[in-house]
mmCIF file of N, CA and C in Angstrom:
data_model
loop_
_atom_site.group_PDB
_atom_site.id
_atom_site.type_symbol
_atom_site.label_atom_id
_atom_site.label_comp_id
_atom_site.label_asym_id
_atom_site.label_seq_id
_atom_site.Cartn_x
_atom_site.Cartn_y
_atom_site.Cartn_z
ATOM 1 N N UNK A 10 -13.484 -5.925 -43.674
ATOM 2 C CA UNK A 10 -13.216 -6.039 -45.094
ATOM 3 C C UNK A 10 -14.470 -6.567 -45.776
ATOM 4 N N UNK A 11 -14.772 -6.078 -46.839
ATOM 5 C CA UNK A 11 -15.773 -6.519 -47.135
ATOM 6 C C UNK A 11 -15.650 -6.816 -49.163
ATOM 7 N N UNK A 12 -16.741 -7.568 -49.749
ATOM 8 C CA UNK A 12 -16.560 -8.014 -51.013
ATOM 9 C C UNK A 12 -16.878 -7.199 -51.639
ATOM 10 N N UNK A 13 -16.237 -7.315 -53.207
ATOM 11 C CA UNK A 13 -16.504 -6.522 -54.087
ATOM 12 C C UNK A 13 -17.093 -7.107 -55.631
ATOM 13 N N UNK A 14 -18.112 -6.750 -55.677
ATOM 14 C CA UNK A 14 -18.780 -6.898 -56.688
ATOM 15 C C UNK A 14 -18.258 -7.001 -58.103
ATOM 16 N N UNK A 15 -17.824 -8.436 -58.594
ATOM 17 C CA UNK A 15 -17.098 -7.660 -59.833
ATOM 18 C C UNK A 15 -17.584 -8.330 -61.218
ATOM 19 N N UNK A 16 -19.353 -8.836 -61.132
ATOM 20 C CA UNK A 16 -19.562 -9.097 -61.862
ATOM 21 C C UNK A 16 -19.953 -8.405 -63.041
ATOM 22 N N UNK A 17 -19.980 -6.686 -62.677
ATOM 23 C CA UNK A 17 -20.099 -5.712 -64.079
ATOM 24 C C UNK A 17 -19.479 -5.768 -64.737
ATOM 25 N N UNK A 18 -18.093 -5.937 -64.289
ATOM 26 C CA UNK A 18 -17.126 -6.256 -65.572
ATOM 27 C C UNK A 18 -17.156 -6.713 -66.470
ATOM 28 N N UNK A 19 -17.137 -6.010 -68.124
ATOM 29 C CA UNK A 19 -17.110 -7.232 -69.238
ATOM 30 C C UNK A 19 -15.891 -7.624 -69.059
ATOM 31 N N UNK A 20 -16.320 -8.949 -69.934
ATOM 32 C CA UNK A 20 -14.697 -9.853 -70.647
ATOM 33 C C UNK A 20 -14.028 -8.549 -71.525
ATOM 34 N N UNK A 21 -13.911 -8.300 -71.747
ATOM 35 C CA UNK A 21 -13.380 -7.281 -72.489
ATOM 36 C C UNK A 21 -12.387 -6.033 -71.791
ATOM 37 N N UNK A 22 -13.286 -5.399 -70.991
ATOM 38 C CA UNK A 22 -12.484 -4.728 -70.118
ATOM 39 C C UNK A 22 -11.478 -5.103 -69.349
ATOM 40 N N UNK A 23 -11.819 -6.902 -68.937
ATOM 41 C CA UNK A 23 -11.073 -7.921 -68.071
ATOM 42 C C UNK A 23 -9.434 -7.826 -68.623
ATOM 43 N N UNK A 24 -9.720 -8.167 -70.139
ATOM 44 C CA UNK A 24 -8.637 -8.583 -70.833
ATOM 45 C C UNK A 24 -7.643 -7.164 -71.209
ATOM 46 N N UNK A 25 -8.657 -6.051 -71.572
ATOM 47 C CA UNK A 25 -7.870 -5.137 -71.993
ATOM 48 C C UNK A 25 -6.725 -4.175 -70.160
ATOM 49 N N UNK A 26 -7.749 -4.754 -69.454
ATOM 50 C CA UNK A 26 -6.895 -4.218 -68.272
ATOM 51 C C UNK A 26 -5.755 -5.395 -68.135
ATOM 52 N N UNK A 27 -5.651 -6.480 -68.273
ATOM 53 C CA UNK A 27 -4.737 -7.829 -68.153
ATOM 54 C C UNK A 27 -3.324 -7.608 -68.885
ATOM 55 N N UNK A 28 -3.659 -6.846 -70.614
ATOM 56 C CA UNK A 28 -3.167 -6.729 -71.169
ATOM 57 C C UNK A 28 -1.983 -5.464 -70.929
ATOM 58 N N UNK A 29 -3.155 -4.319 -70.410
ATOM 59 C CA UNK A 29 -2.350 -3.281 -69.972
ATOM 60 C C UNK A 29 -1.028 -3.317 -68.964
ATOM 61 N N UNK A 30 -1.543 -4.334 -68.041
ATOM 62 C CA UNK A 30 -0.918 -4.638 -66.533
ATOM 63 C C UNK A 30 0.679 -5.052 -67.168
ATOM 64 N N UNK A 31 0.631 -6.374 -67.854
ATOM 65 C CA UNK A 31 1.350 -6.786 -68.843
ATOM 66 C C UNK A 31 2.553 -6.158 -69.447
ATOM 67 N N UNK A 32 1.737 -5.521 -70.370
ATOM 68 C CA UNK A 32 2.923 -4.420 -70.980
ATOM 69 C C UNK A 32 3.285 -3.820 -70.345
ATOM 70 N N UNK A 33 2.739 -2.782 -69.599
ATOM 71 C CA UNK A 33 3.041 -1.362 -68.795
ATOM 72 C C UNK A 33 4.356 -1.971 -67.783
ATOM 73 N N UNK A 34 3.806 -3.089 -67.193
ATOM 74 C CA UNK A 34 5.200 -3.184 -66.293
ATOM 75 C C UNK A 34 6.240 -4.132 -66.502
ATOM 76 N N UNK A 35 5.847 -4.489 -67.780
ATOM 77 C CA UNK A 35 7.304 -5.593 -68.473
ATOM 78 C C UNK A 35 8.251 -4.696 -69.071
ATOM 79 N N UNK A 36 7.391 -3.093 -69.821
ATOM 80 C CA UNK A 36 8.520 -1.735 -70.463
ATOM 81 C C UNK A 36 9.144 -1.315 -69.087
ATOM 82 N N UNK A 37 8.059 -1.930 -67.763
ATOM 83 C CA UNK A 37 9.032 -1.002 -66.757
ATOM 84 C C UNK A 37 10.201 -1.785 -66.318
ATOM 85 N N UNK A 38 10.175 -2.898 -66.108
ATOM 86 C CA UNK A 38 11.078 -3.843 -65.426
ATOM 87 C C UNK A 38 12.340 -3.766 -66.677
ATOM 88 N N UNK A 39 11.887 -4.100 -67.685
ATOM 89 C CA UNK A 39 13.079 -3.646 -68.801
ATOM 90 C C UNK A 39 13.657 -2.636 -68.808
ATOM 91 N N UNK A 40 13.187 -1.391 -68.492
ATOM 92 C CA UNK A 40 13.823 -0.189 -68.927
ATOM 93 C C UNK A 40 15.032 0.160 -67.124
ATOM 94 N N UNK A 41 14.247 -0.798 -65.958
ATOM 95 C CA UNK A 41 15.302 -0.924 -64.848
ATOM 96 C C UNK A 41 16.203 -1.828 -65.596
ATOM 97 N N UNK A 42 15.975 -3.102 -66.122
ATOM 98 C CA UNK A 42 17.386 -3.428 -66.295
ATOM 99 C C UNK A 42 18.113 -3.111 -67.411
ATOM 100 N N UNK A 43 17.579 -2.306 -68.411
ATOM 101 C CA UNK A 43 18.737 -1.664 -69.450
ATOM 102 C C UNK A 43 19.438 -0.705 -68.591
ATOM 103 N N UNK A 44 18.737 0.224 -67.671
ATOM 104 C CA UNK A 44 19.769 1.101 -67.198
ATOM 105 C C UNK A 44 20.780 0.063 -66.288
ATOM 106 N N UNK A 45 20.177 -0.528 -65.687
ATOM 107 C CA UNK A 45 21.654 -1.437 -64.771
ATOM 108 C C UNK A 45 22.558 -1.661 -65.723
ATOM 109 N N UNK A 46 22.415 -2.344 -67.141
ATOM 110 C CA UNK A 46 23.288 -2.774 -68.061
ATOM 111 C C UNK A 46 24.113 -1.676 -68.569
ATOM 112 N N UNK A 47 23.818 -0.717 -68.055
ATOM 113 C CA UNK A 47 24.484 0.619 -68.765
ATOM 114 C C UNK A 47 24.171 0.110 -70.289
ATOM 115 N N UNK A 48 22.632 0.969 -70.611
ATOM 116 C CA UNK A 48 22.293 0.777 -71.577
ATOM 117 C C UNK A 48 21.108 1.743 -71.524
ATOM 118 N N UNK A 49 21.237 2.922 -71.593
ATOM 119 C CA UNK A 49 20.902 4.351 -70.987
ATOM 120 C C UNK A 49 19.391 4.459 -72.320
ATOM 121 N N UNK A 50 20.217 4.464 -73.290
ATOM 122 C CA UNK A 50 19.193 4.742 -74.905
ATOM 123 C C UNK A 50 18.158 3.301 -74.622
ATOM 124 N N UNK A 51 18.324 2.266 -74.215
ATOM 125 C CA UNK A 51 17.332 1.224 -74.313
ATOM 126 C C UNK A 51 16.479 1.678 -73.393
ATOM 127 N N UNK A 52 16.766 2.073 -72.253
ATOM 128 C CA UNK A 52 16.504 2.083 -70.963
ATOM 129 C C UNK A 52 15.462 3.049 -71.109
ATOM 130 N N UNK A 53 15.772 4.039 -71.897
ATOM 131 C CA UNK A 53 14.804 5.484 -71.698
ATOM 132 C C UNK A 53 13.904 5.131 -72.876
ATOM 133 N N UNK A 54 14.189 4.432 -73.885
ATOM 134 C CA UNK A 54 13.117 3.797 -74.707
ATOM 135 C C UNK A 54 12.113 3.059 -74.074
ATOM 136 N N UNK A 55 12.505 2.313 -72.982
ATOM 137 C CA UNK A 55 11.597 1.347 -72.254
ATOM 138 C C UNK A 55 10.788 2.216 -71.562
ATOM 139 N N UNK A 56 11.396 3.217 -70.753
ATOM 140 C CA UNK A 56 10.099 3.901 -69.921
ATOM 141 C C UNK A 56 9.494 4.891 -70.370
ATOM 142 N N UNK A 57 9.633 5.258 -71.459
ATOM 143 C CA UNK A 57 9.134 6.252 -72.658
ATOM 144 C C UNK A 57 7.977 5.180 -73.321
ATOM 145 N N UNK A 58 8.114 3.931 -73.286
ATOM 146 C CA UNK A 58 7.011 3.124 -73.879
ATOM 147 C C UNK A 58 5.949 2.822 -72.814
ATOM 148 N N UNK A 59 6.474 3.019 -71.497
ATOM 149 C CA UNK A 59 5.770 2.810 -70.606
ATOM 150 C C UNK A 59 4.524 3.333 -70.157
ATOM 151 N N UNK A 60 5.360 4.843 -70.526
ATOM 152 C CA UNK A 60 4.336 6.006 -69.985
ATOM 153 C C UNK A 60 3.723 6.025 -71.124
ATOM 154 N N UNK A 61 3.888 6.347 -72.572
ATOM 155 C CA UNK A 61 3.422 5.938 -73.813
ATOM 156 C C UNK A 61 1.678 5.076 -73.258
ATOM 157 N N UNK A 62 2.271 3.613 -73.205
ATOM 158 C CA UNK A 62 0.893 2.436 -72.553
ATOM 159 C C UNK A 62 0.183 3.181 -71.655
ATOM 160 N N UNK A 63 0.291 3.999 -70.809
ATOM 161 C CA UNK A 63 -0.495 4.098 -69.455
ATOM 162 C C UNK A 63 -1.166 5.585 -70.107
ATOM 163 N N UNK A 64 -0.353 6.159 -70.810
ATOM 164 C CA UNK A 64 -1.303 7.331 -71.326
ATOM 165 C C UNK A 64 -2.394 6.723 -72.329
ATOM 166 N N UNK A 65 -2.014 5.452 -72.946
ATOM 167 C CA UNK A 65 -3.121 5.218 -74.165
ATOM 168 C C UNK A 65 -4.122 4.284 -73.189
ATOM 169 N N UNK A 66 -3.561 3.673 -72.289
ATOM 170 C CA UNK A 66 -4.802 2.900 -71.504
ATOM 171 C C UNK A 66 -6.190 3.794 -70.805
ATOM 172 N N UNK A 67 -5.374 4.970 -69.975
ATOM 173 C CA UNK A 67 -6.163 6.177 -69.527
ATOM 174 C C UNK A 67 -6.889 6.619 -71.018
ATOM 175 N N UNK A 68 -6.496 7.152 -71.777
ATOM 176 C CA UNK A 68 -7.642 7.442 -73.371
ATOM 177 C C UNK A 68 -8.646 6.003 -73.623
ATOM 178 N N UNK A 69 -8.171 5.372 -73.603
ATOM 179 C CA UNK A 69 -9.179 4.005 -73.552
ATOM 180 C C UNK A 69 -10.571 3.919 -72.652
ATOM 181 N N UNK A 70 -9.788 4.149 -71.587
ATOM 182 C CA UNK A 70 -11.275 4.038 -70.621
ATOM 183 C C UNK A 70 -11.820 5.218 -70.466
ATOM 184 N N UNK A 71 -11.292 6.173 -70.619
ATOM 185 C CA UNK A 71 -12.110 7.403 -70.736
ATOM 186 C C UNK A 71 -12.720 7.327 -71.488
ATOM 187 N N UNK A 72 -12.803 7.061 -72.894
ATOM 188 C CA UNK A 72 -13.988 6.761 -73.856
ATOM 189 C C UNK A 72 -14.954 5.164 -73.665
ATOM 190 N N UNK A 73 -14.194 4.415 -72.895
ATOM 191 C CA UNK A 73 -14.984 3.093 -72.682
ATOM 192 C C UNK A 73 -16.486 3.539 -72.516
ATOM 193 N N UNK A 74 -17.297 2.684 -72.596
ATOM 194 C CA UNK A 74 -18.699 2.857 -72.190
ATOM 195 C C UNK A 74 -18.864 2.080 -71.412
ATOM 196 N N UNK A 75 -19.954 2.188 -70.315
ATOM 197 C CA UNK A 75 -19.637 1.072 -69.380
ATOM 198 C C UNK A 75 -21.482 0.470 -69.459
#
């Protein structure tokens, strides 16, 4: 195993990936427990926001500059 270099990283990228992590899997964990609640319309709102985040994070870094 060996180390990984991760001082290229800006603060910036740090935070906006932190942020992503965040949202993306708090719409996911929500949208599992609206469906447990039988709560089908919340539920599909939640992972519709999910994929929503992960498509706008992917457009993000594709234009990032590094």
């Amino acid at each position: 195993m060996t180390l990984v270099d991760v001082s290229q990283i800006s603060a910036a990228l740090f935070v906006l990936g932190a942020v992503f992590i965040l949202l993306f899997f708090s719409l996911l964990s929500l949208g599992i427990l609206k469906m447990f609640q039988q709560r089908f319309r919340a539920g599909v709102y939640s992972f519709i926001g999910a994929v929503v985040s992960g498509v706008t994070f992917g457009i993000i870094l594709a234009n990032w500059s590094f």
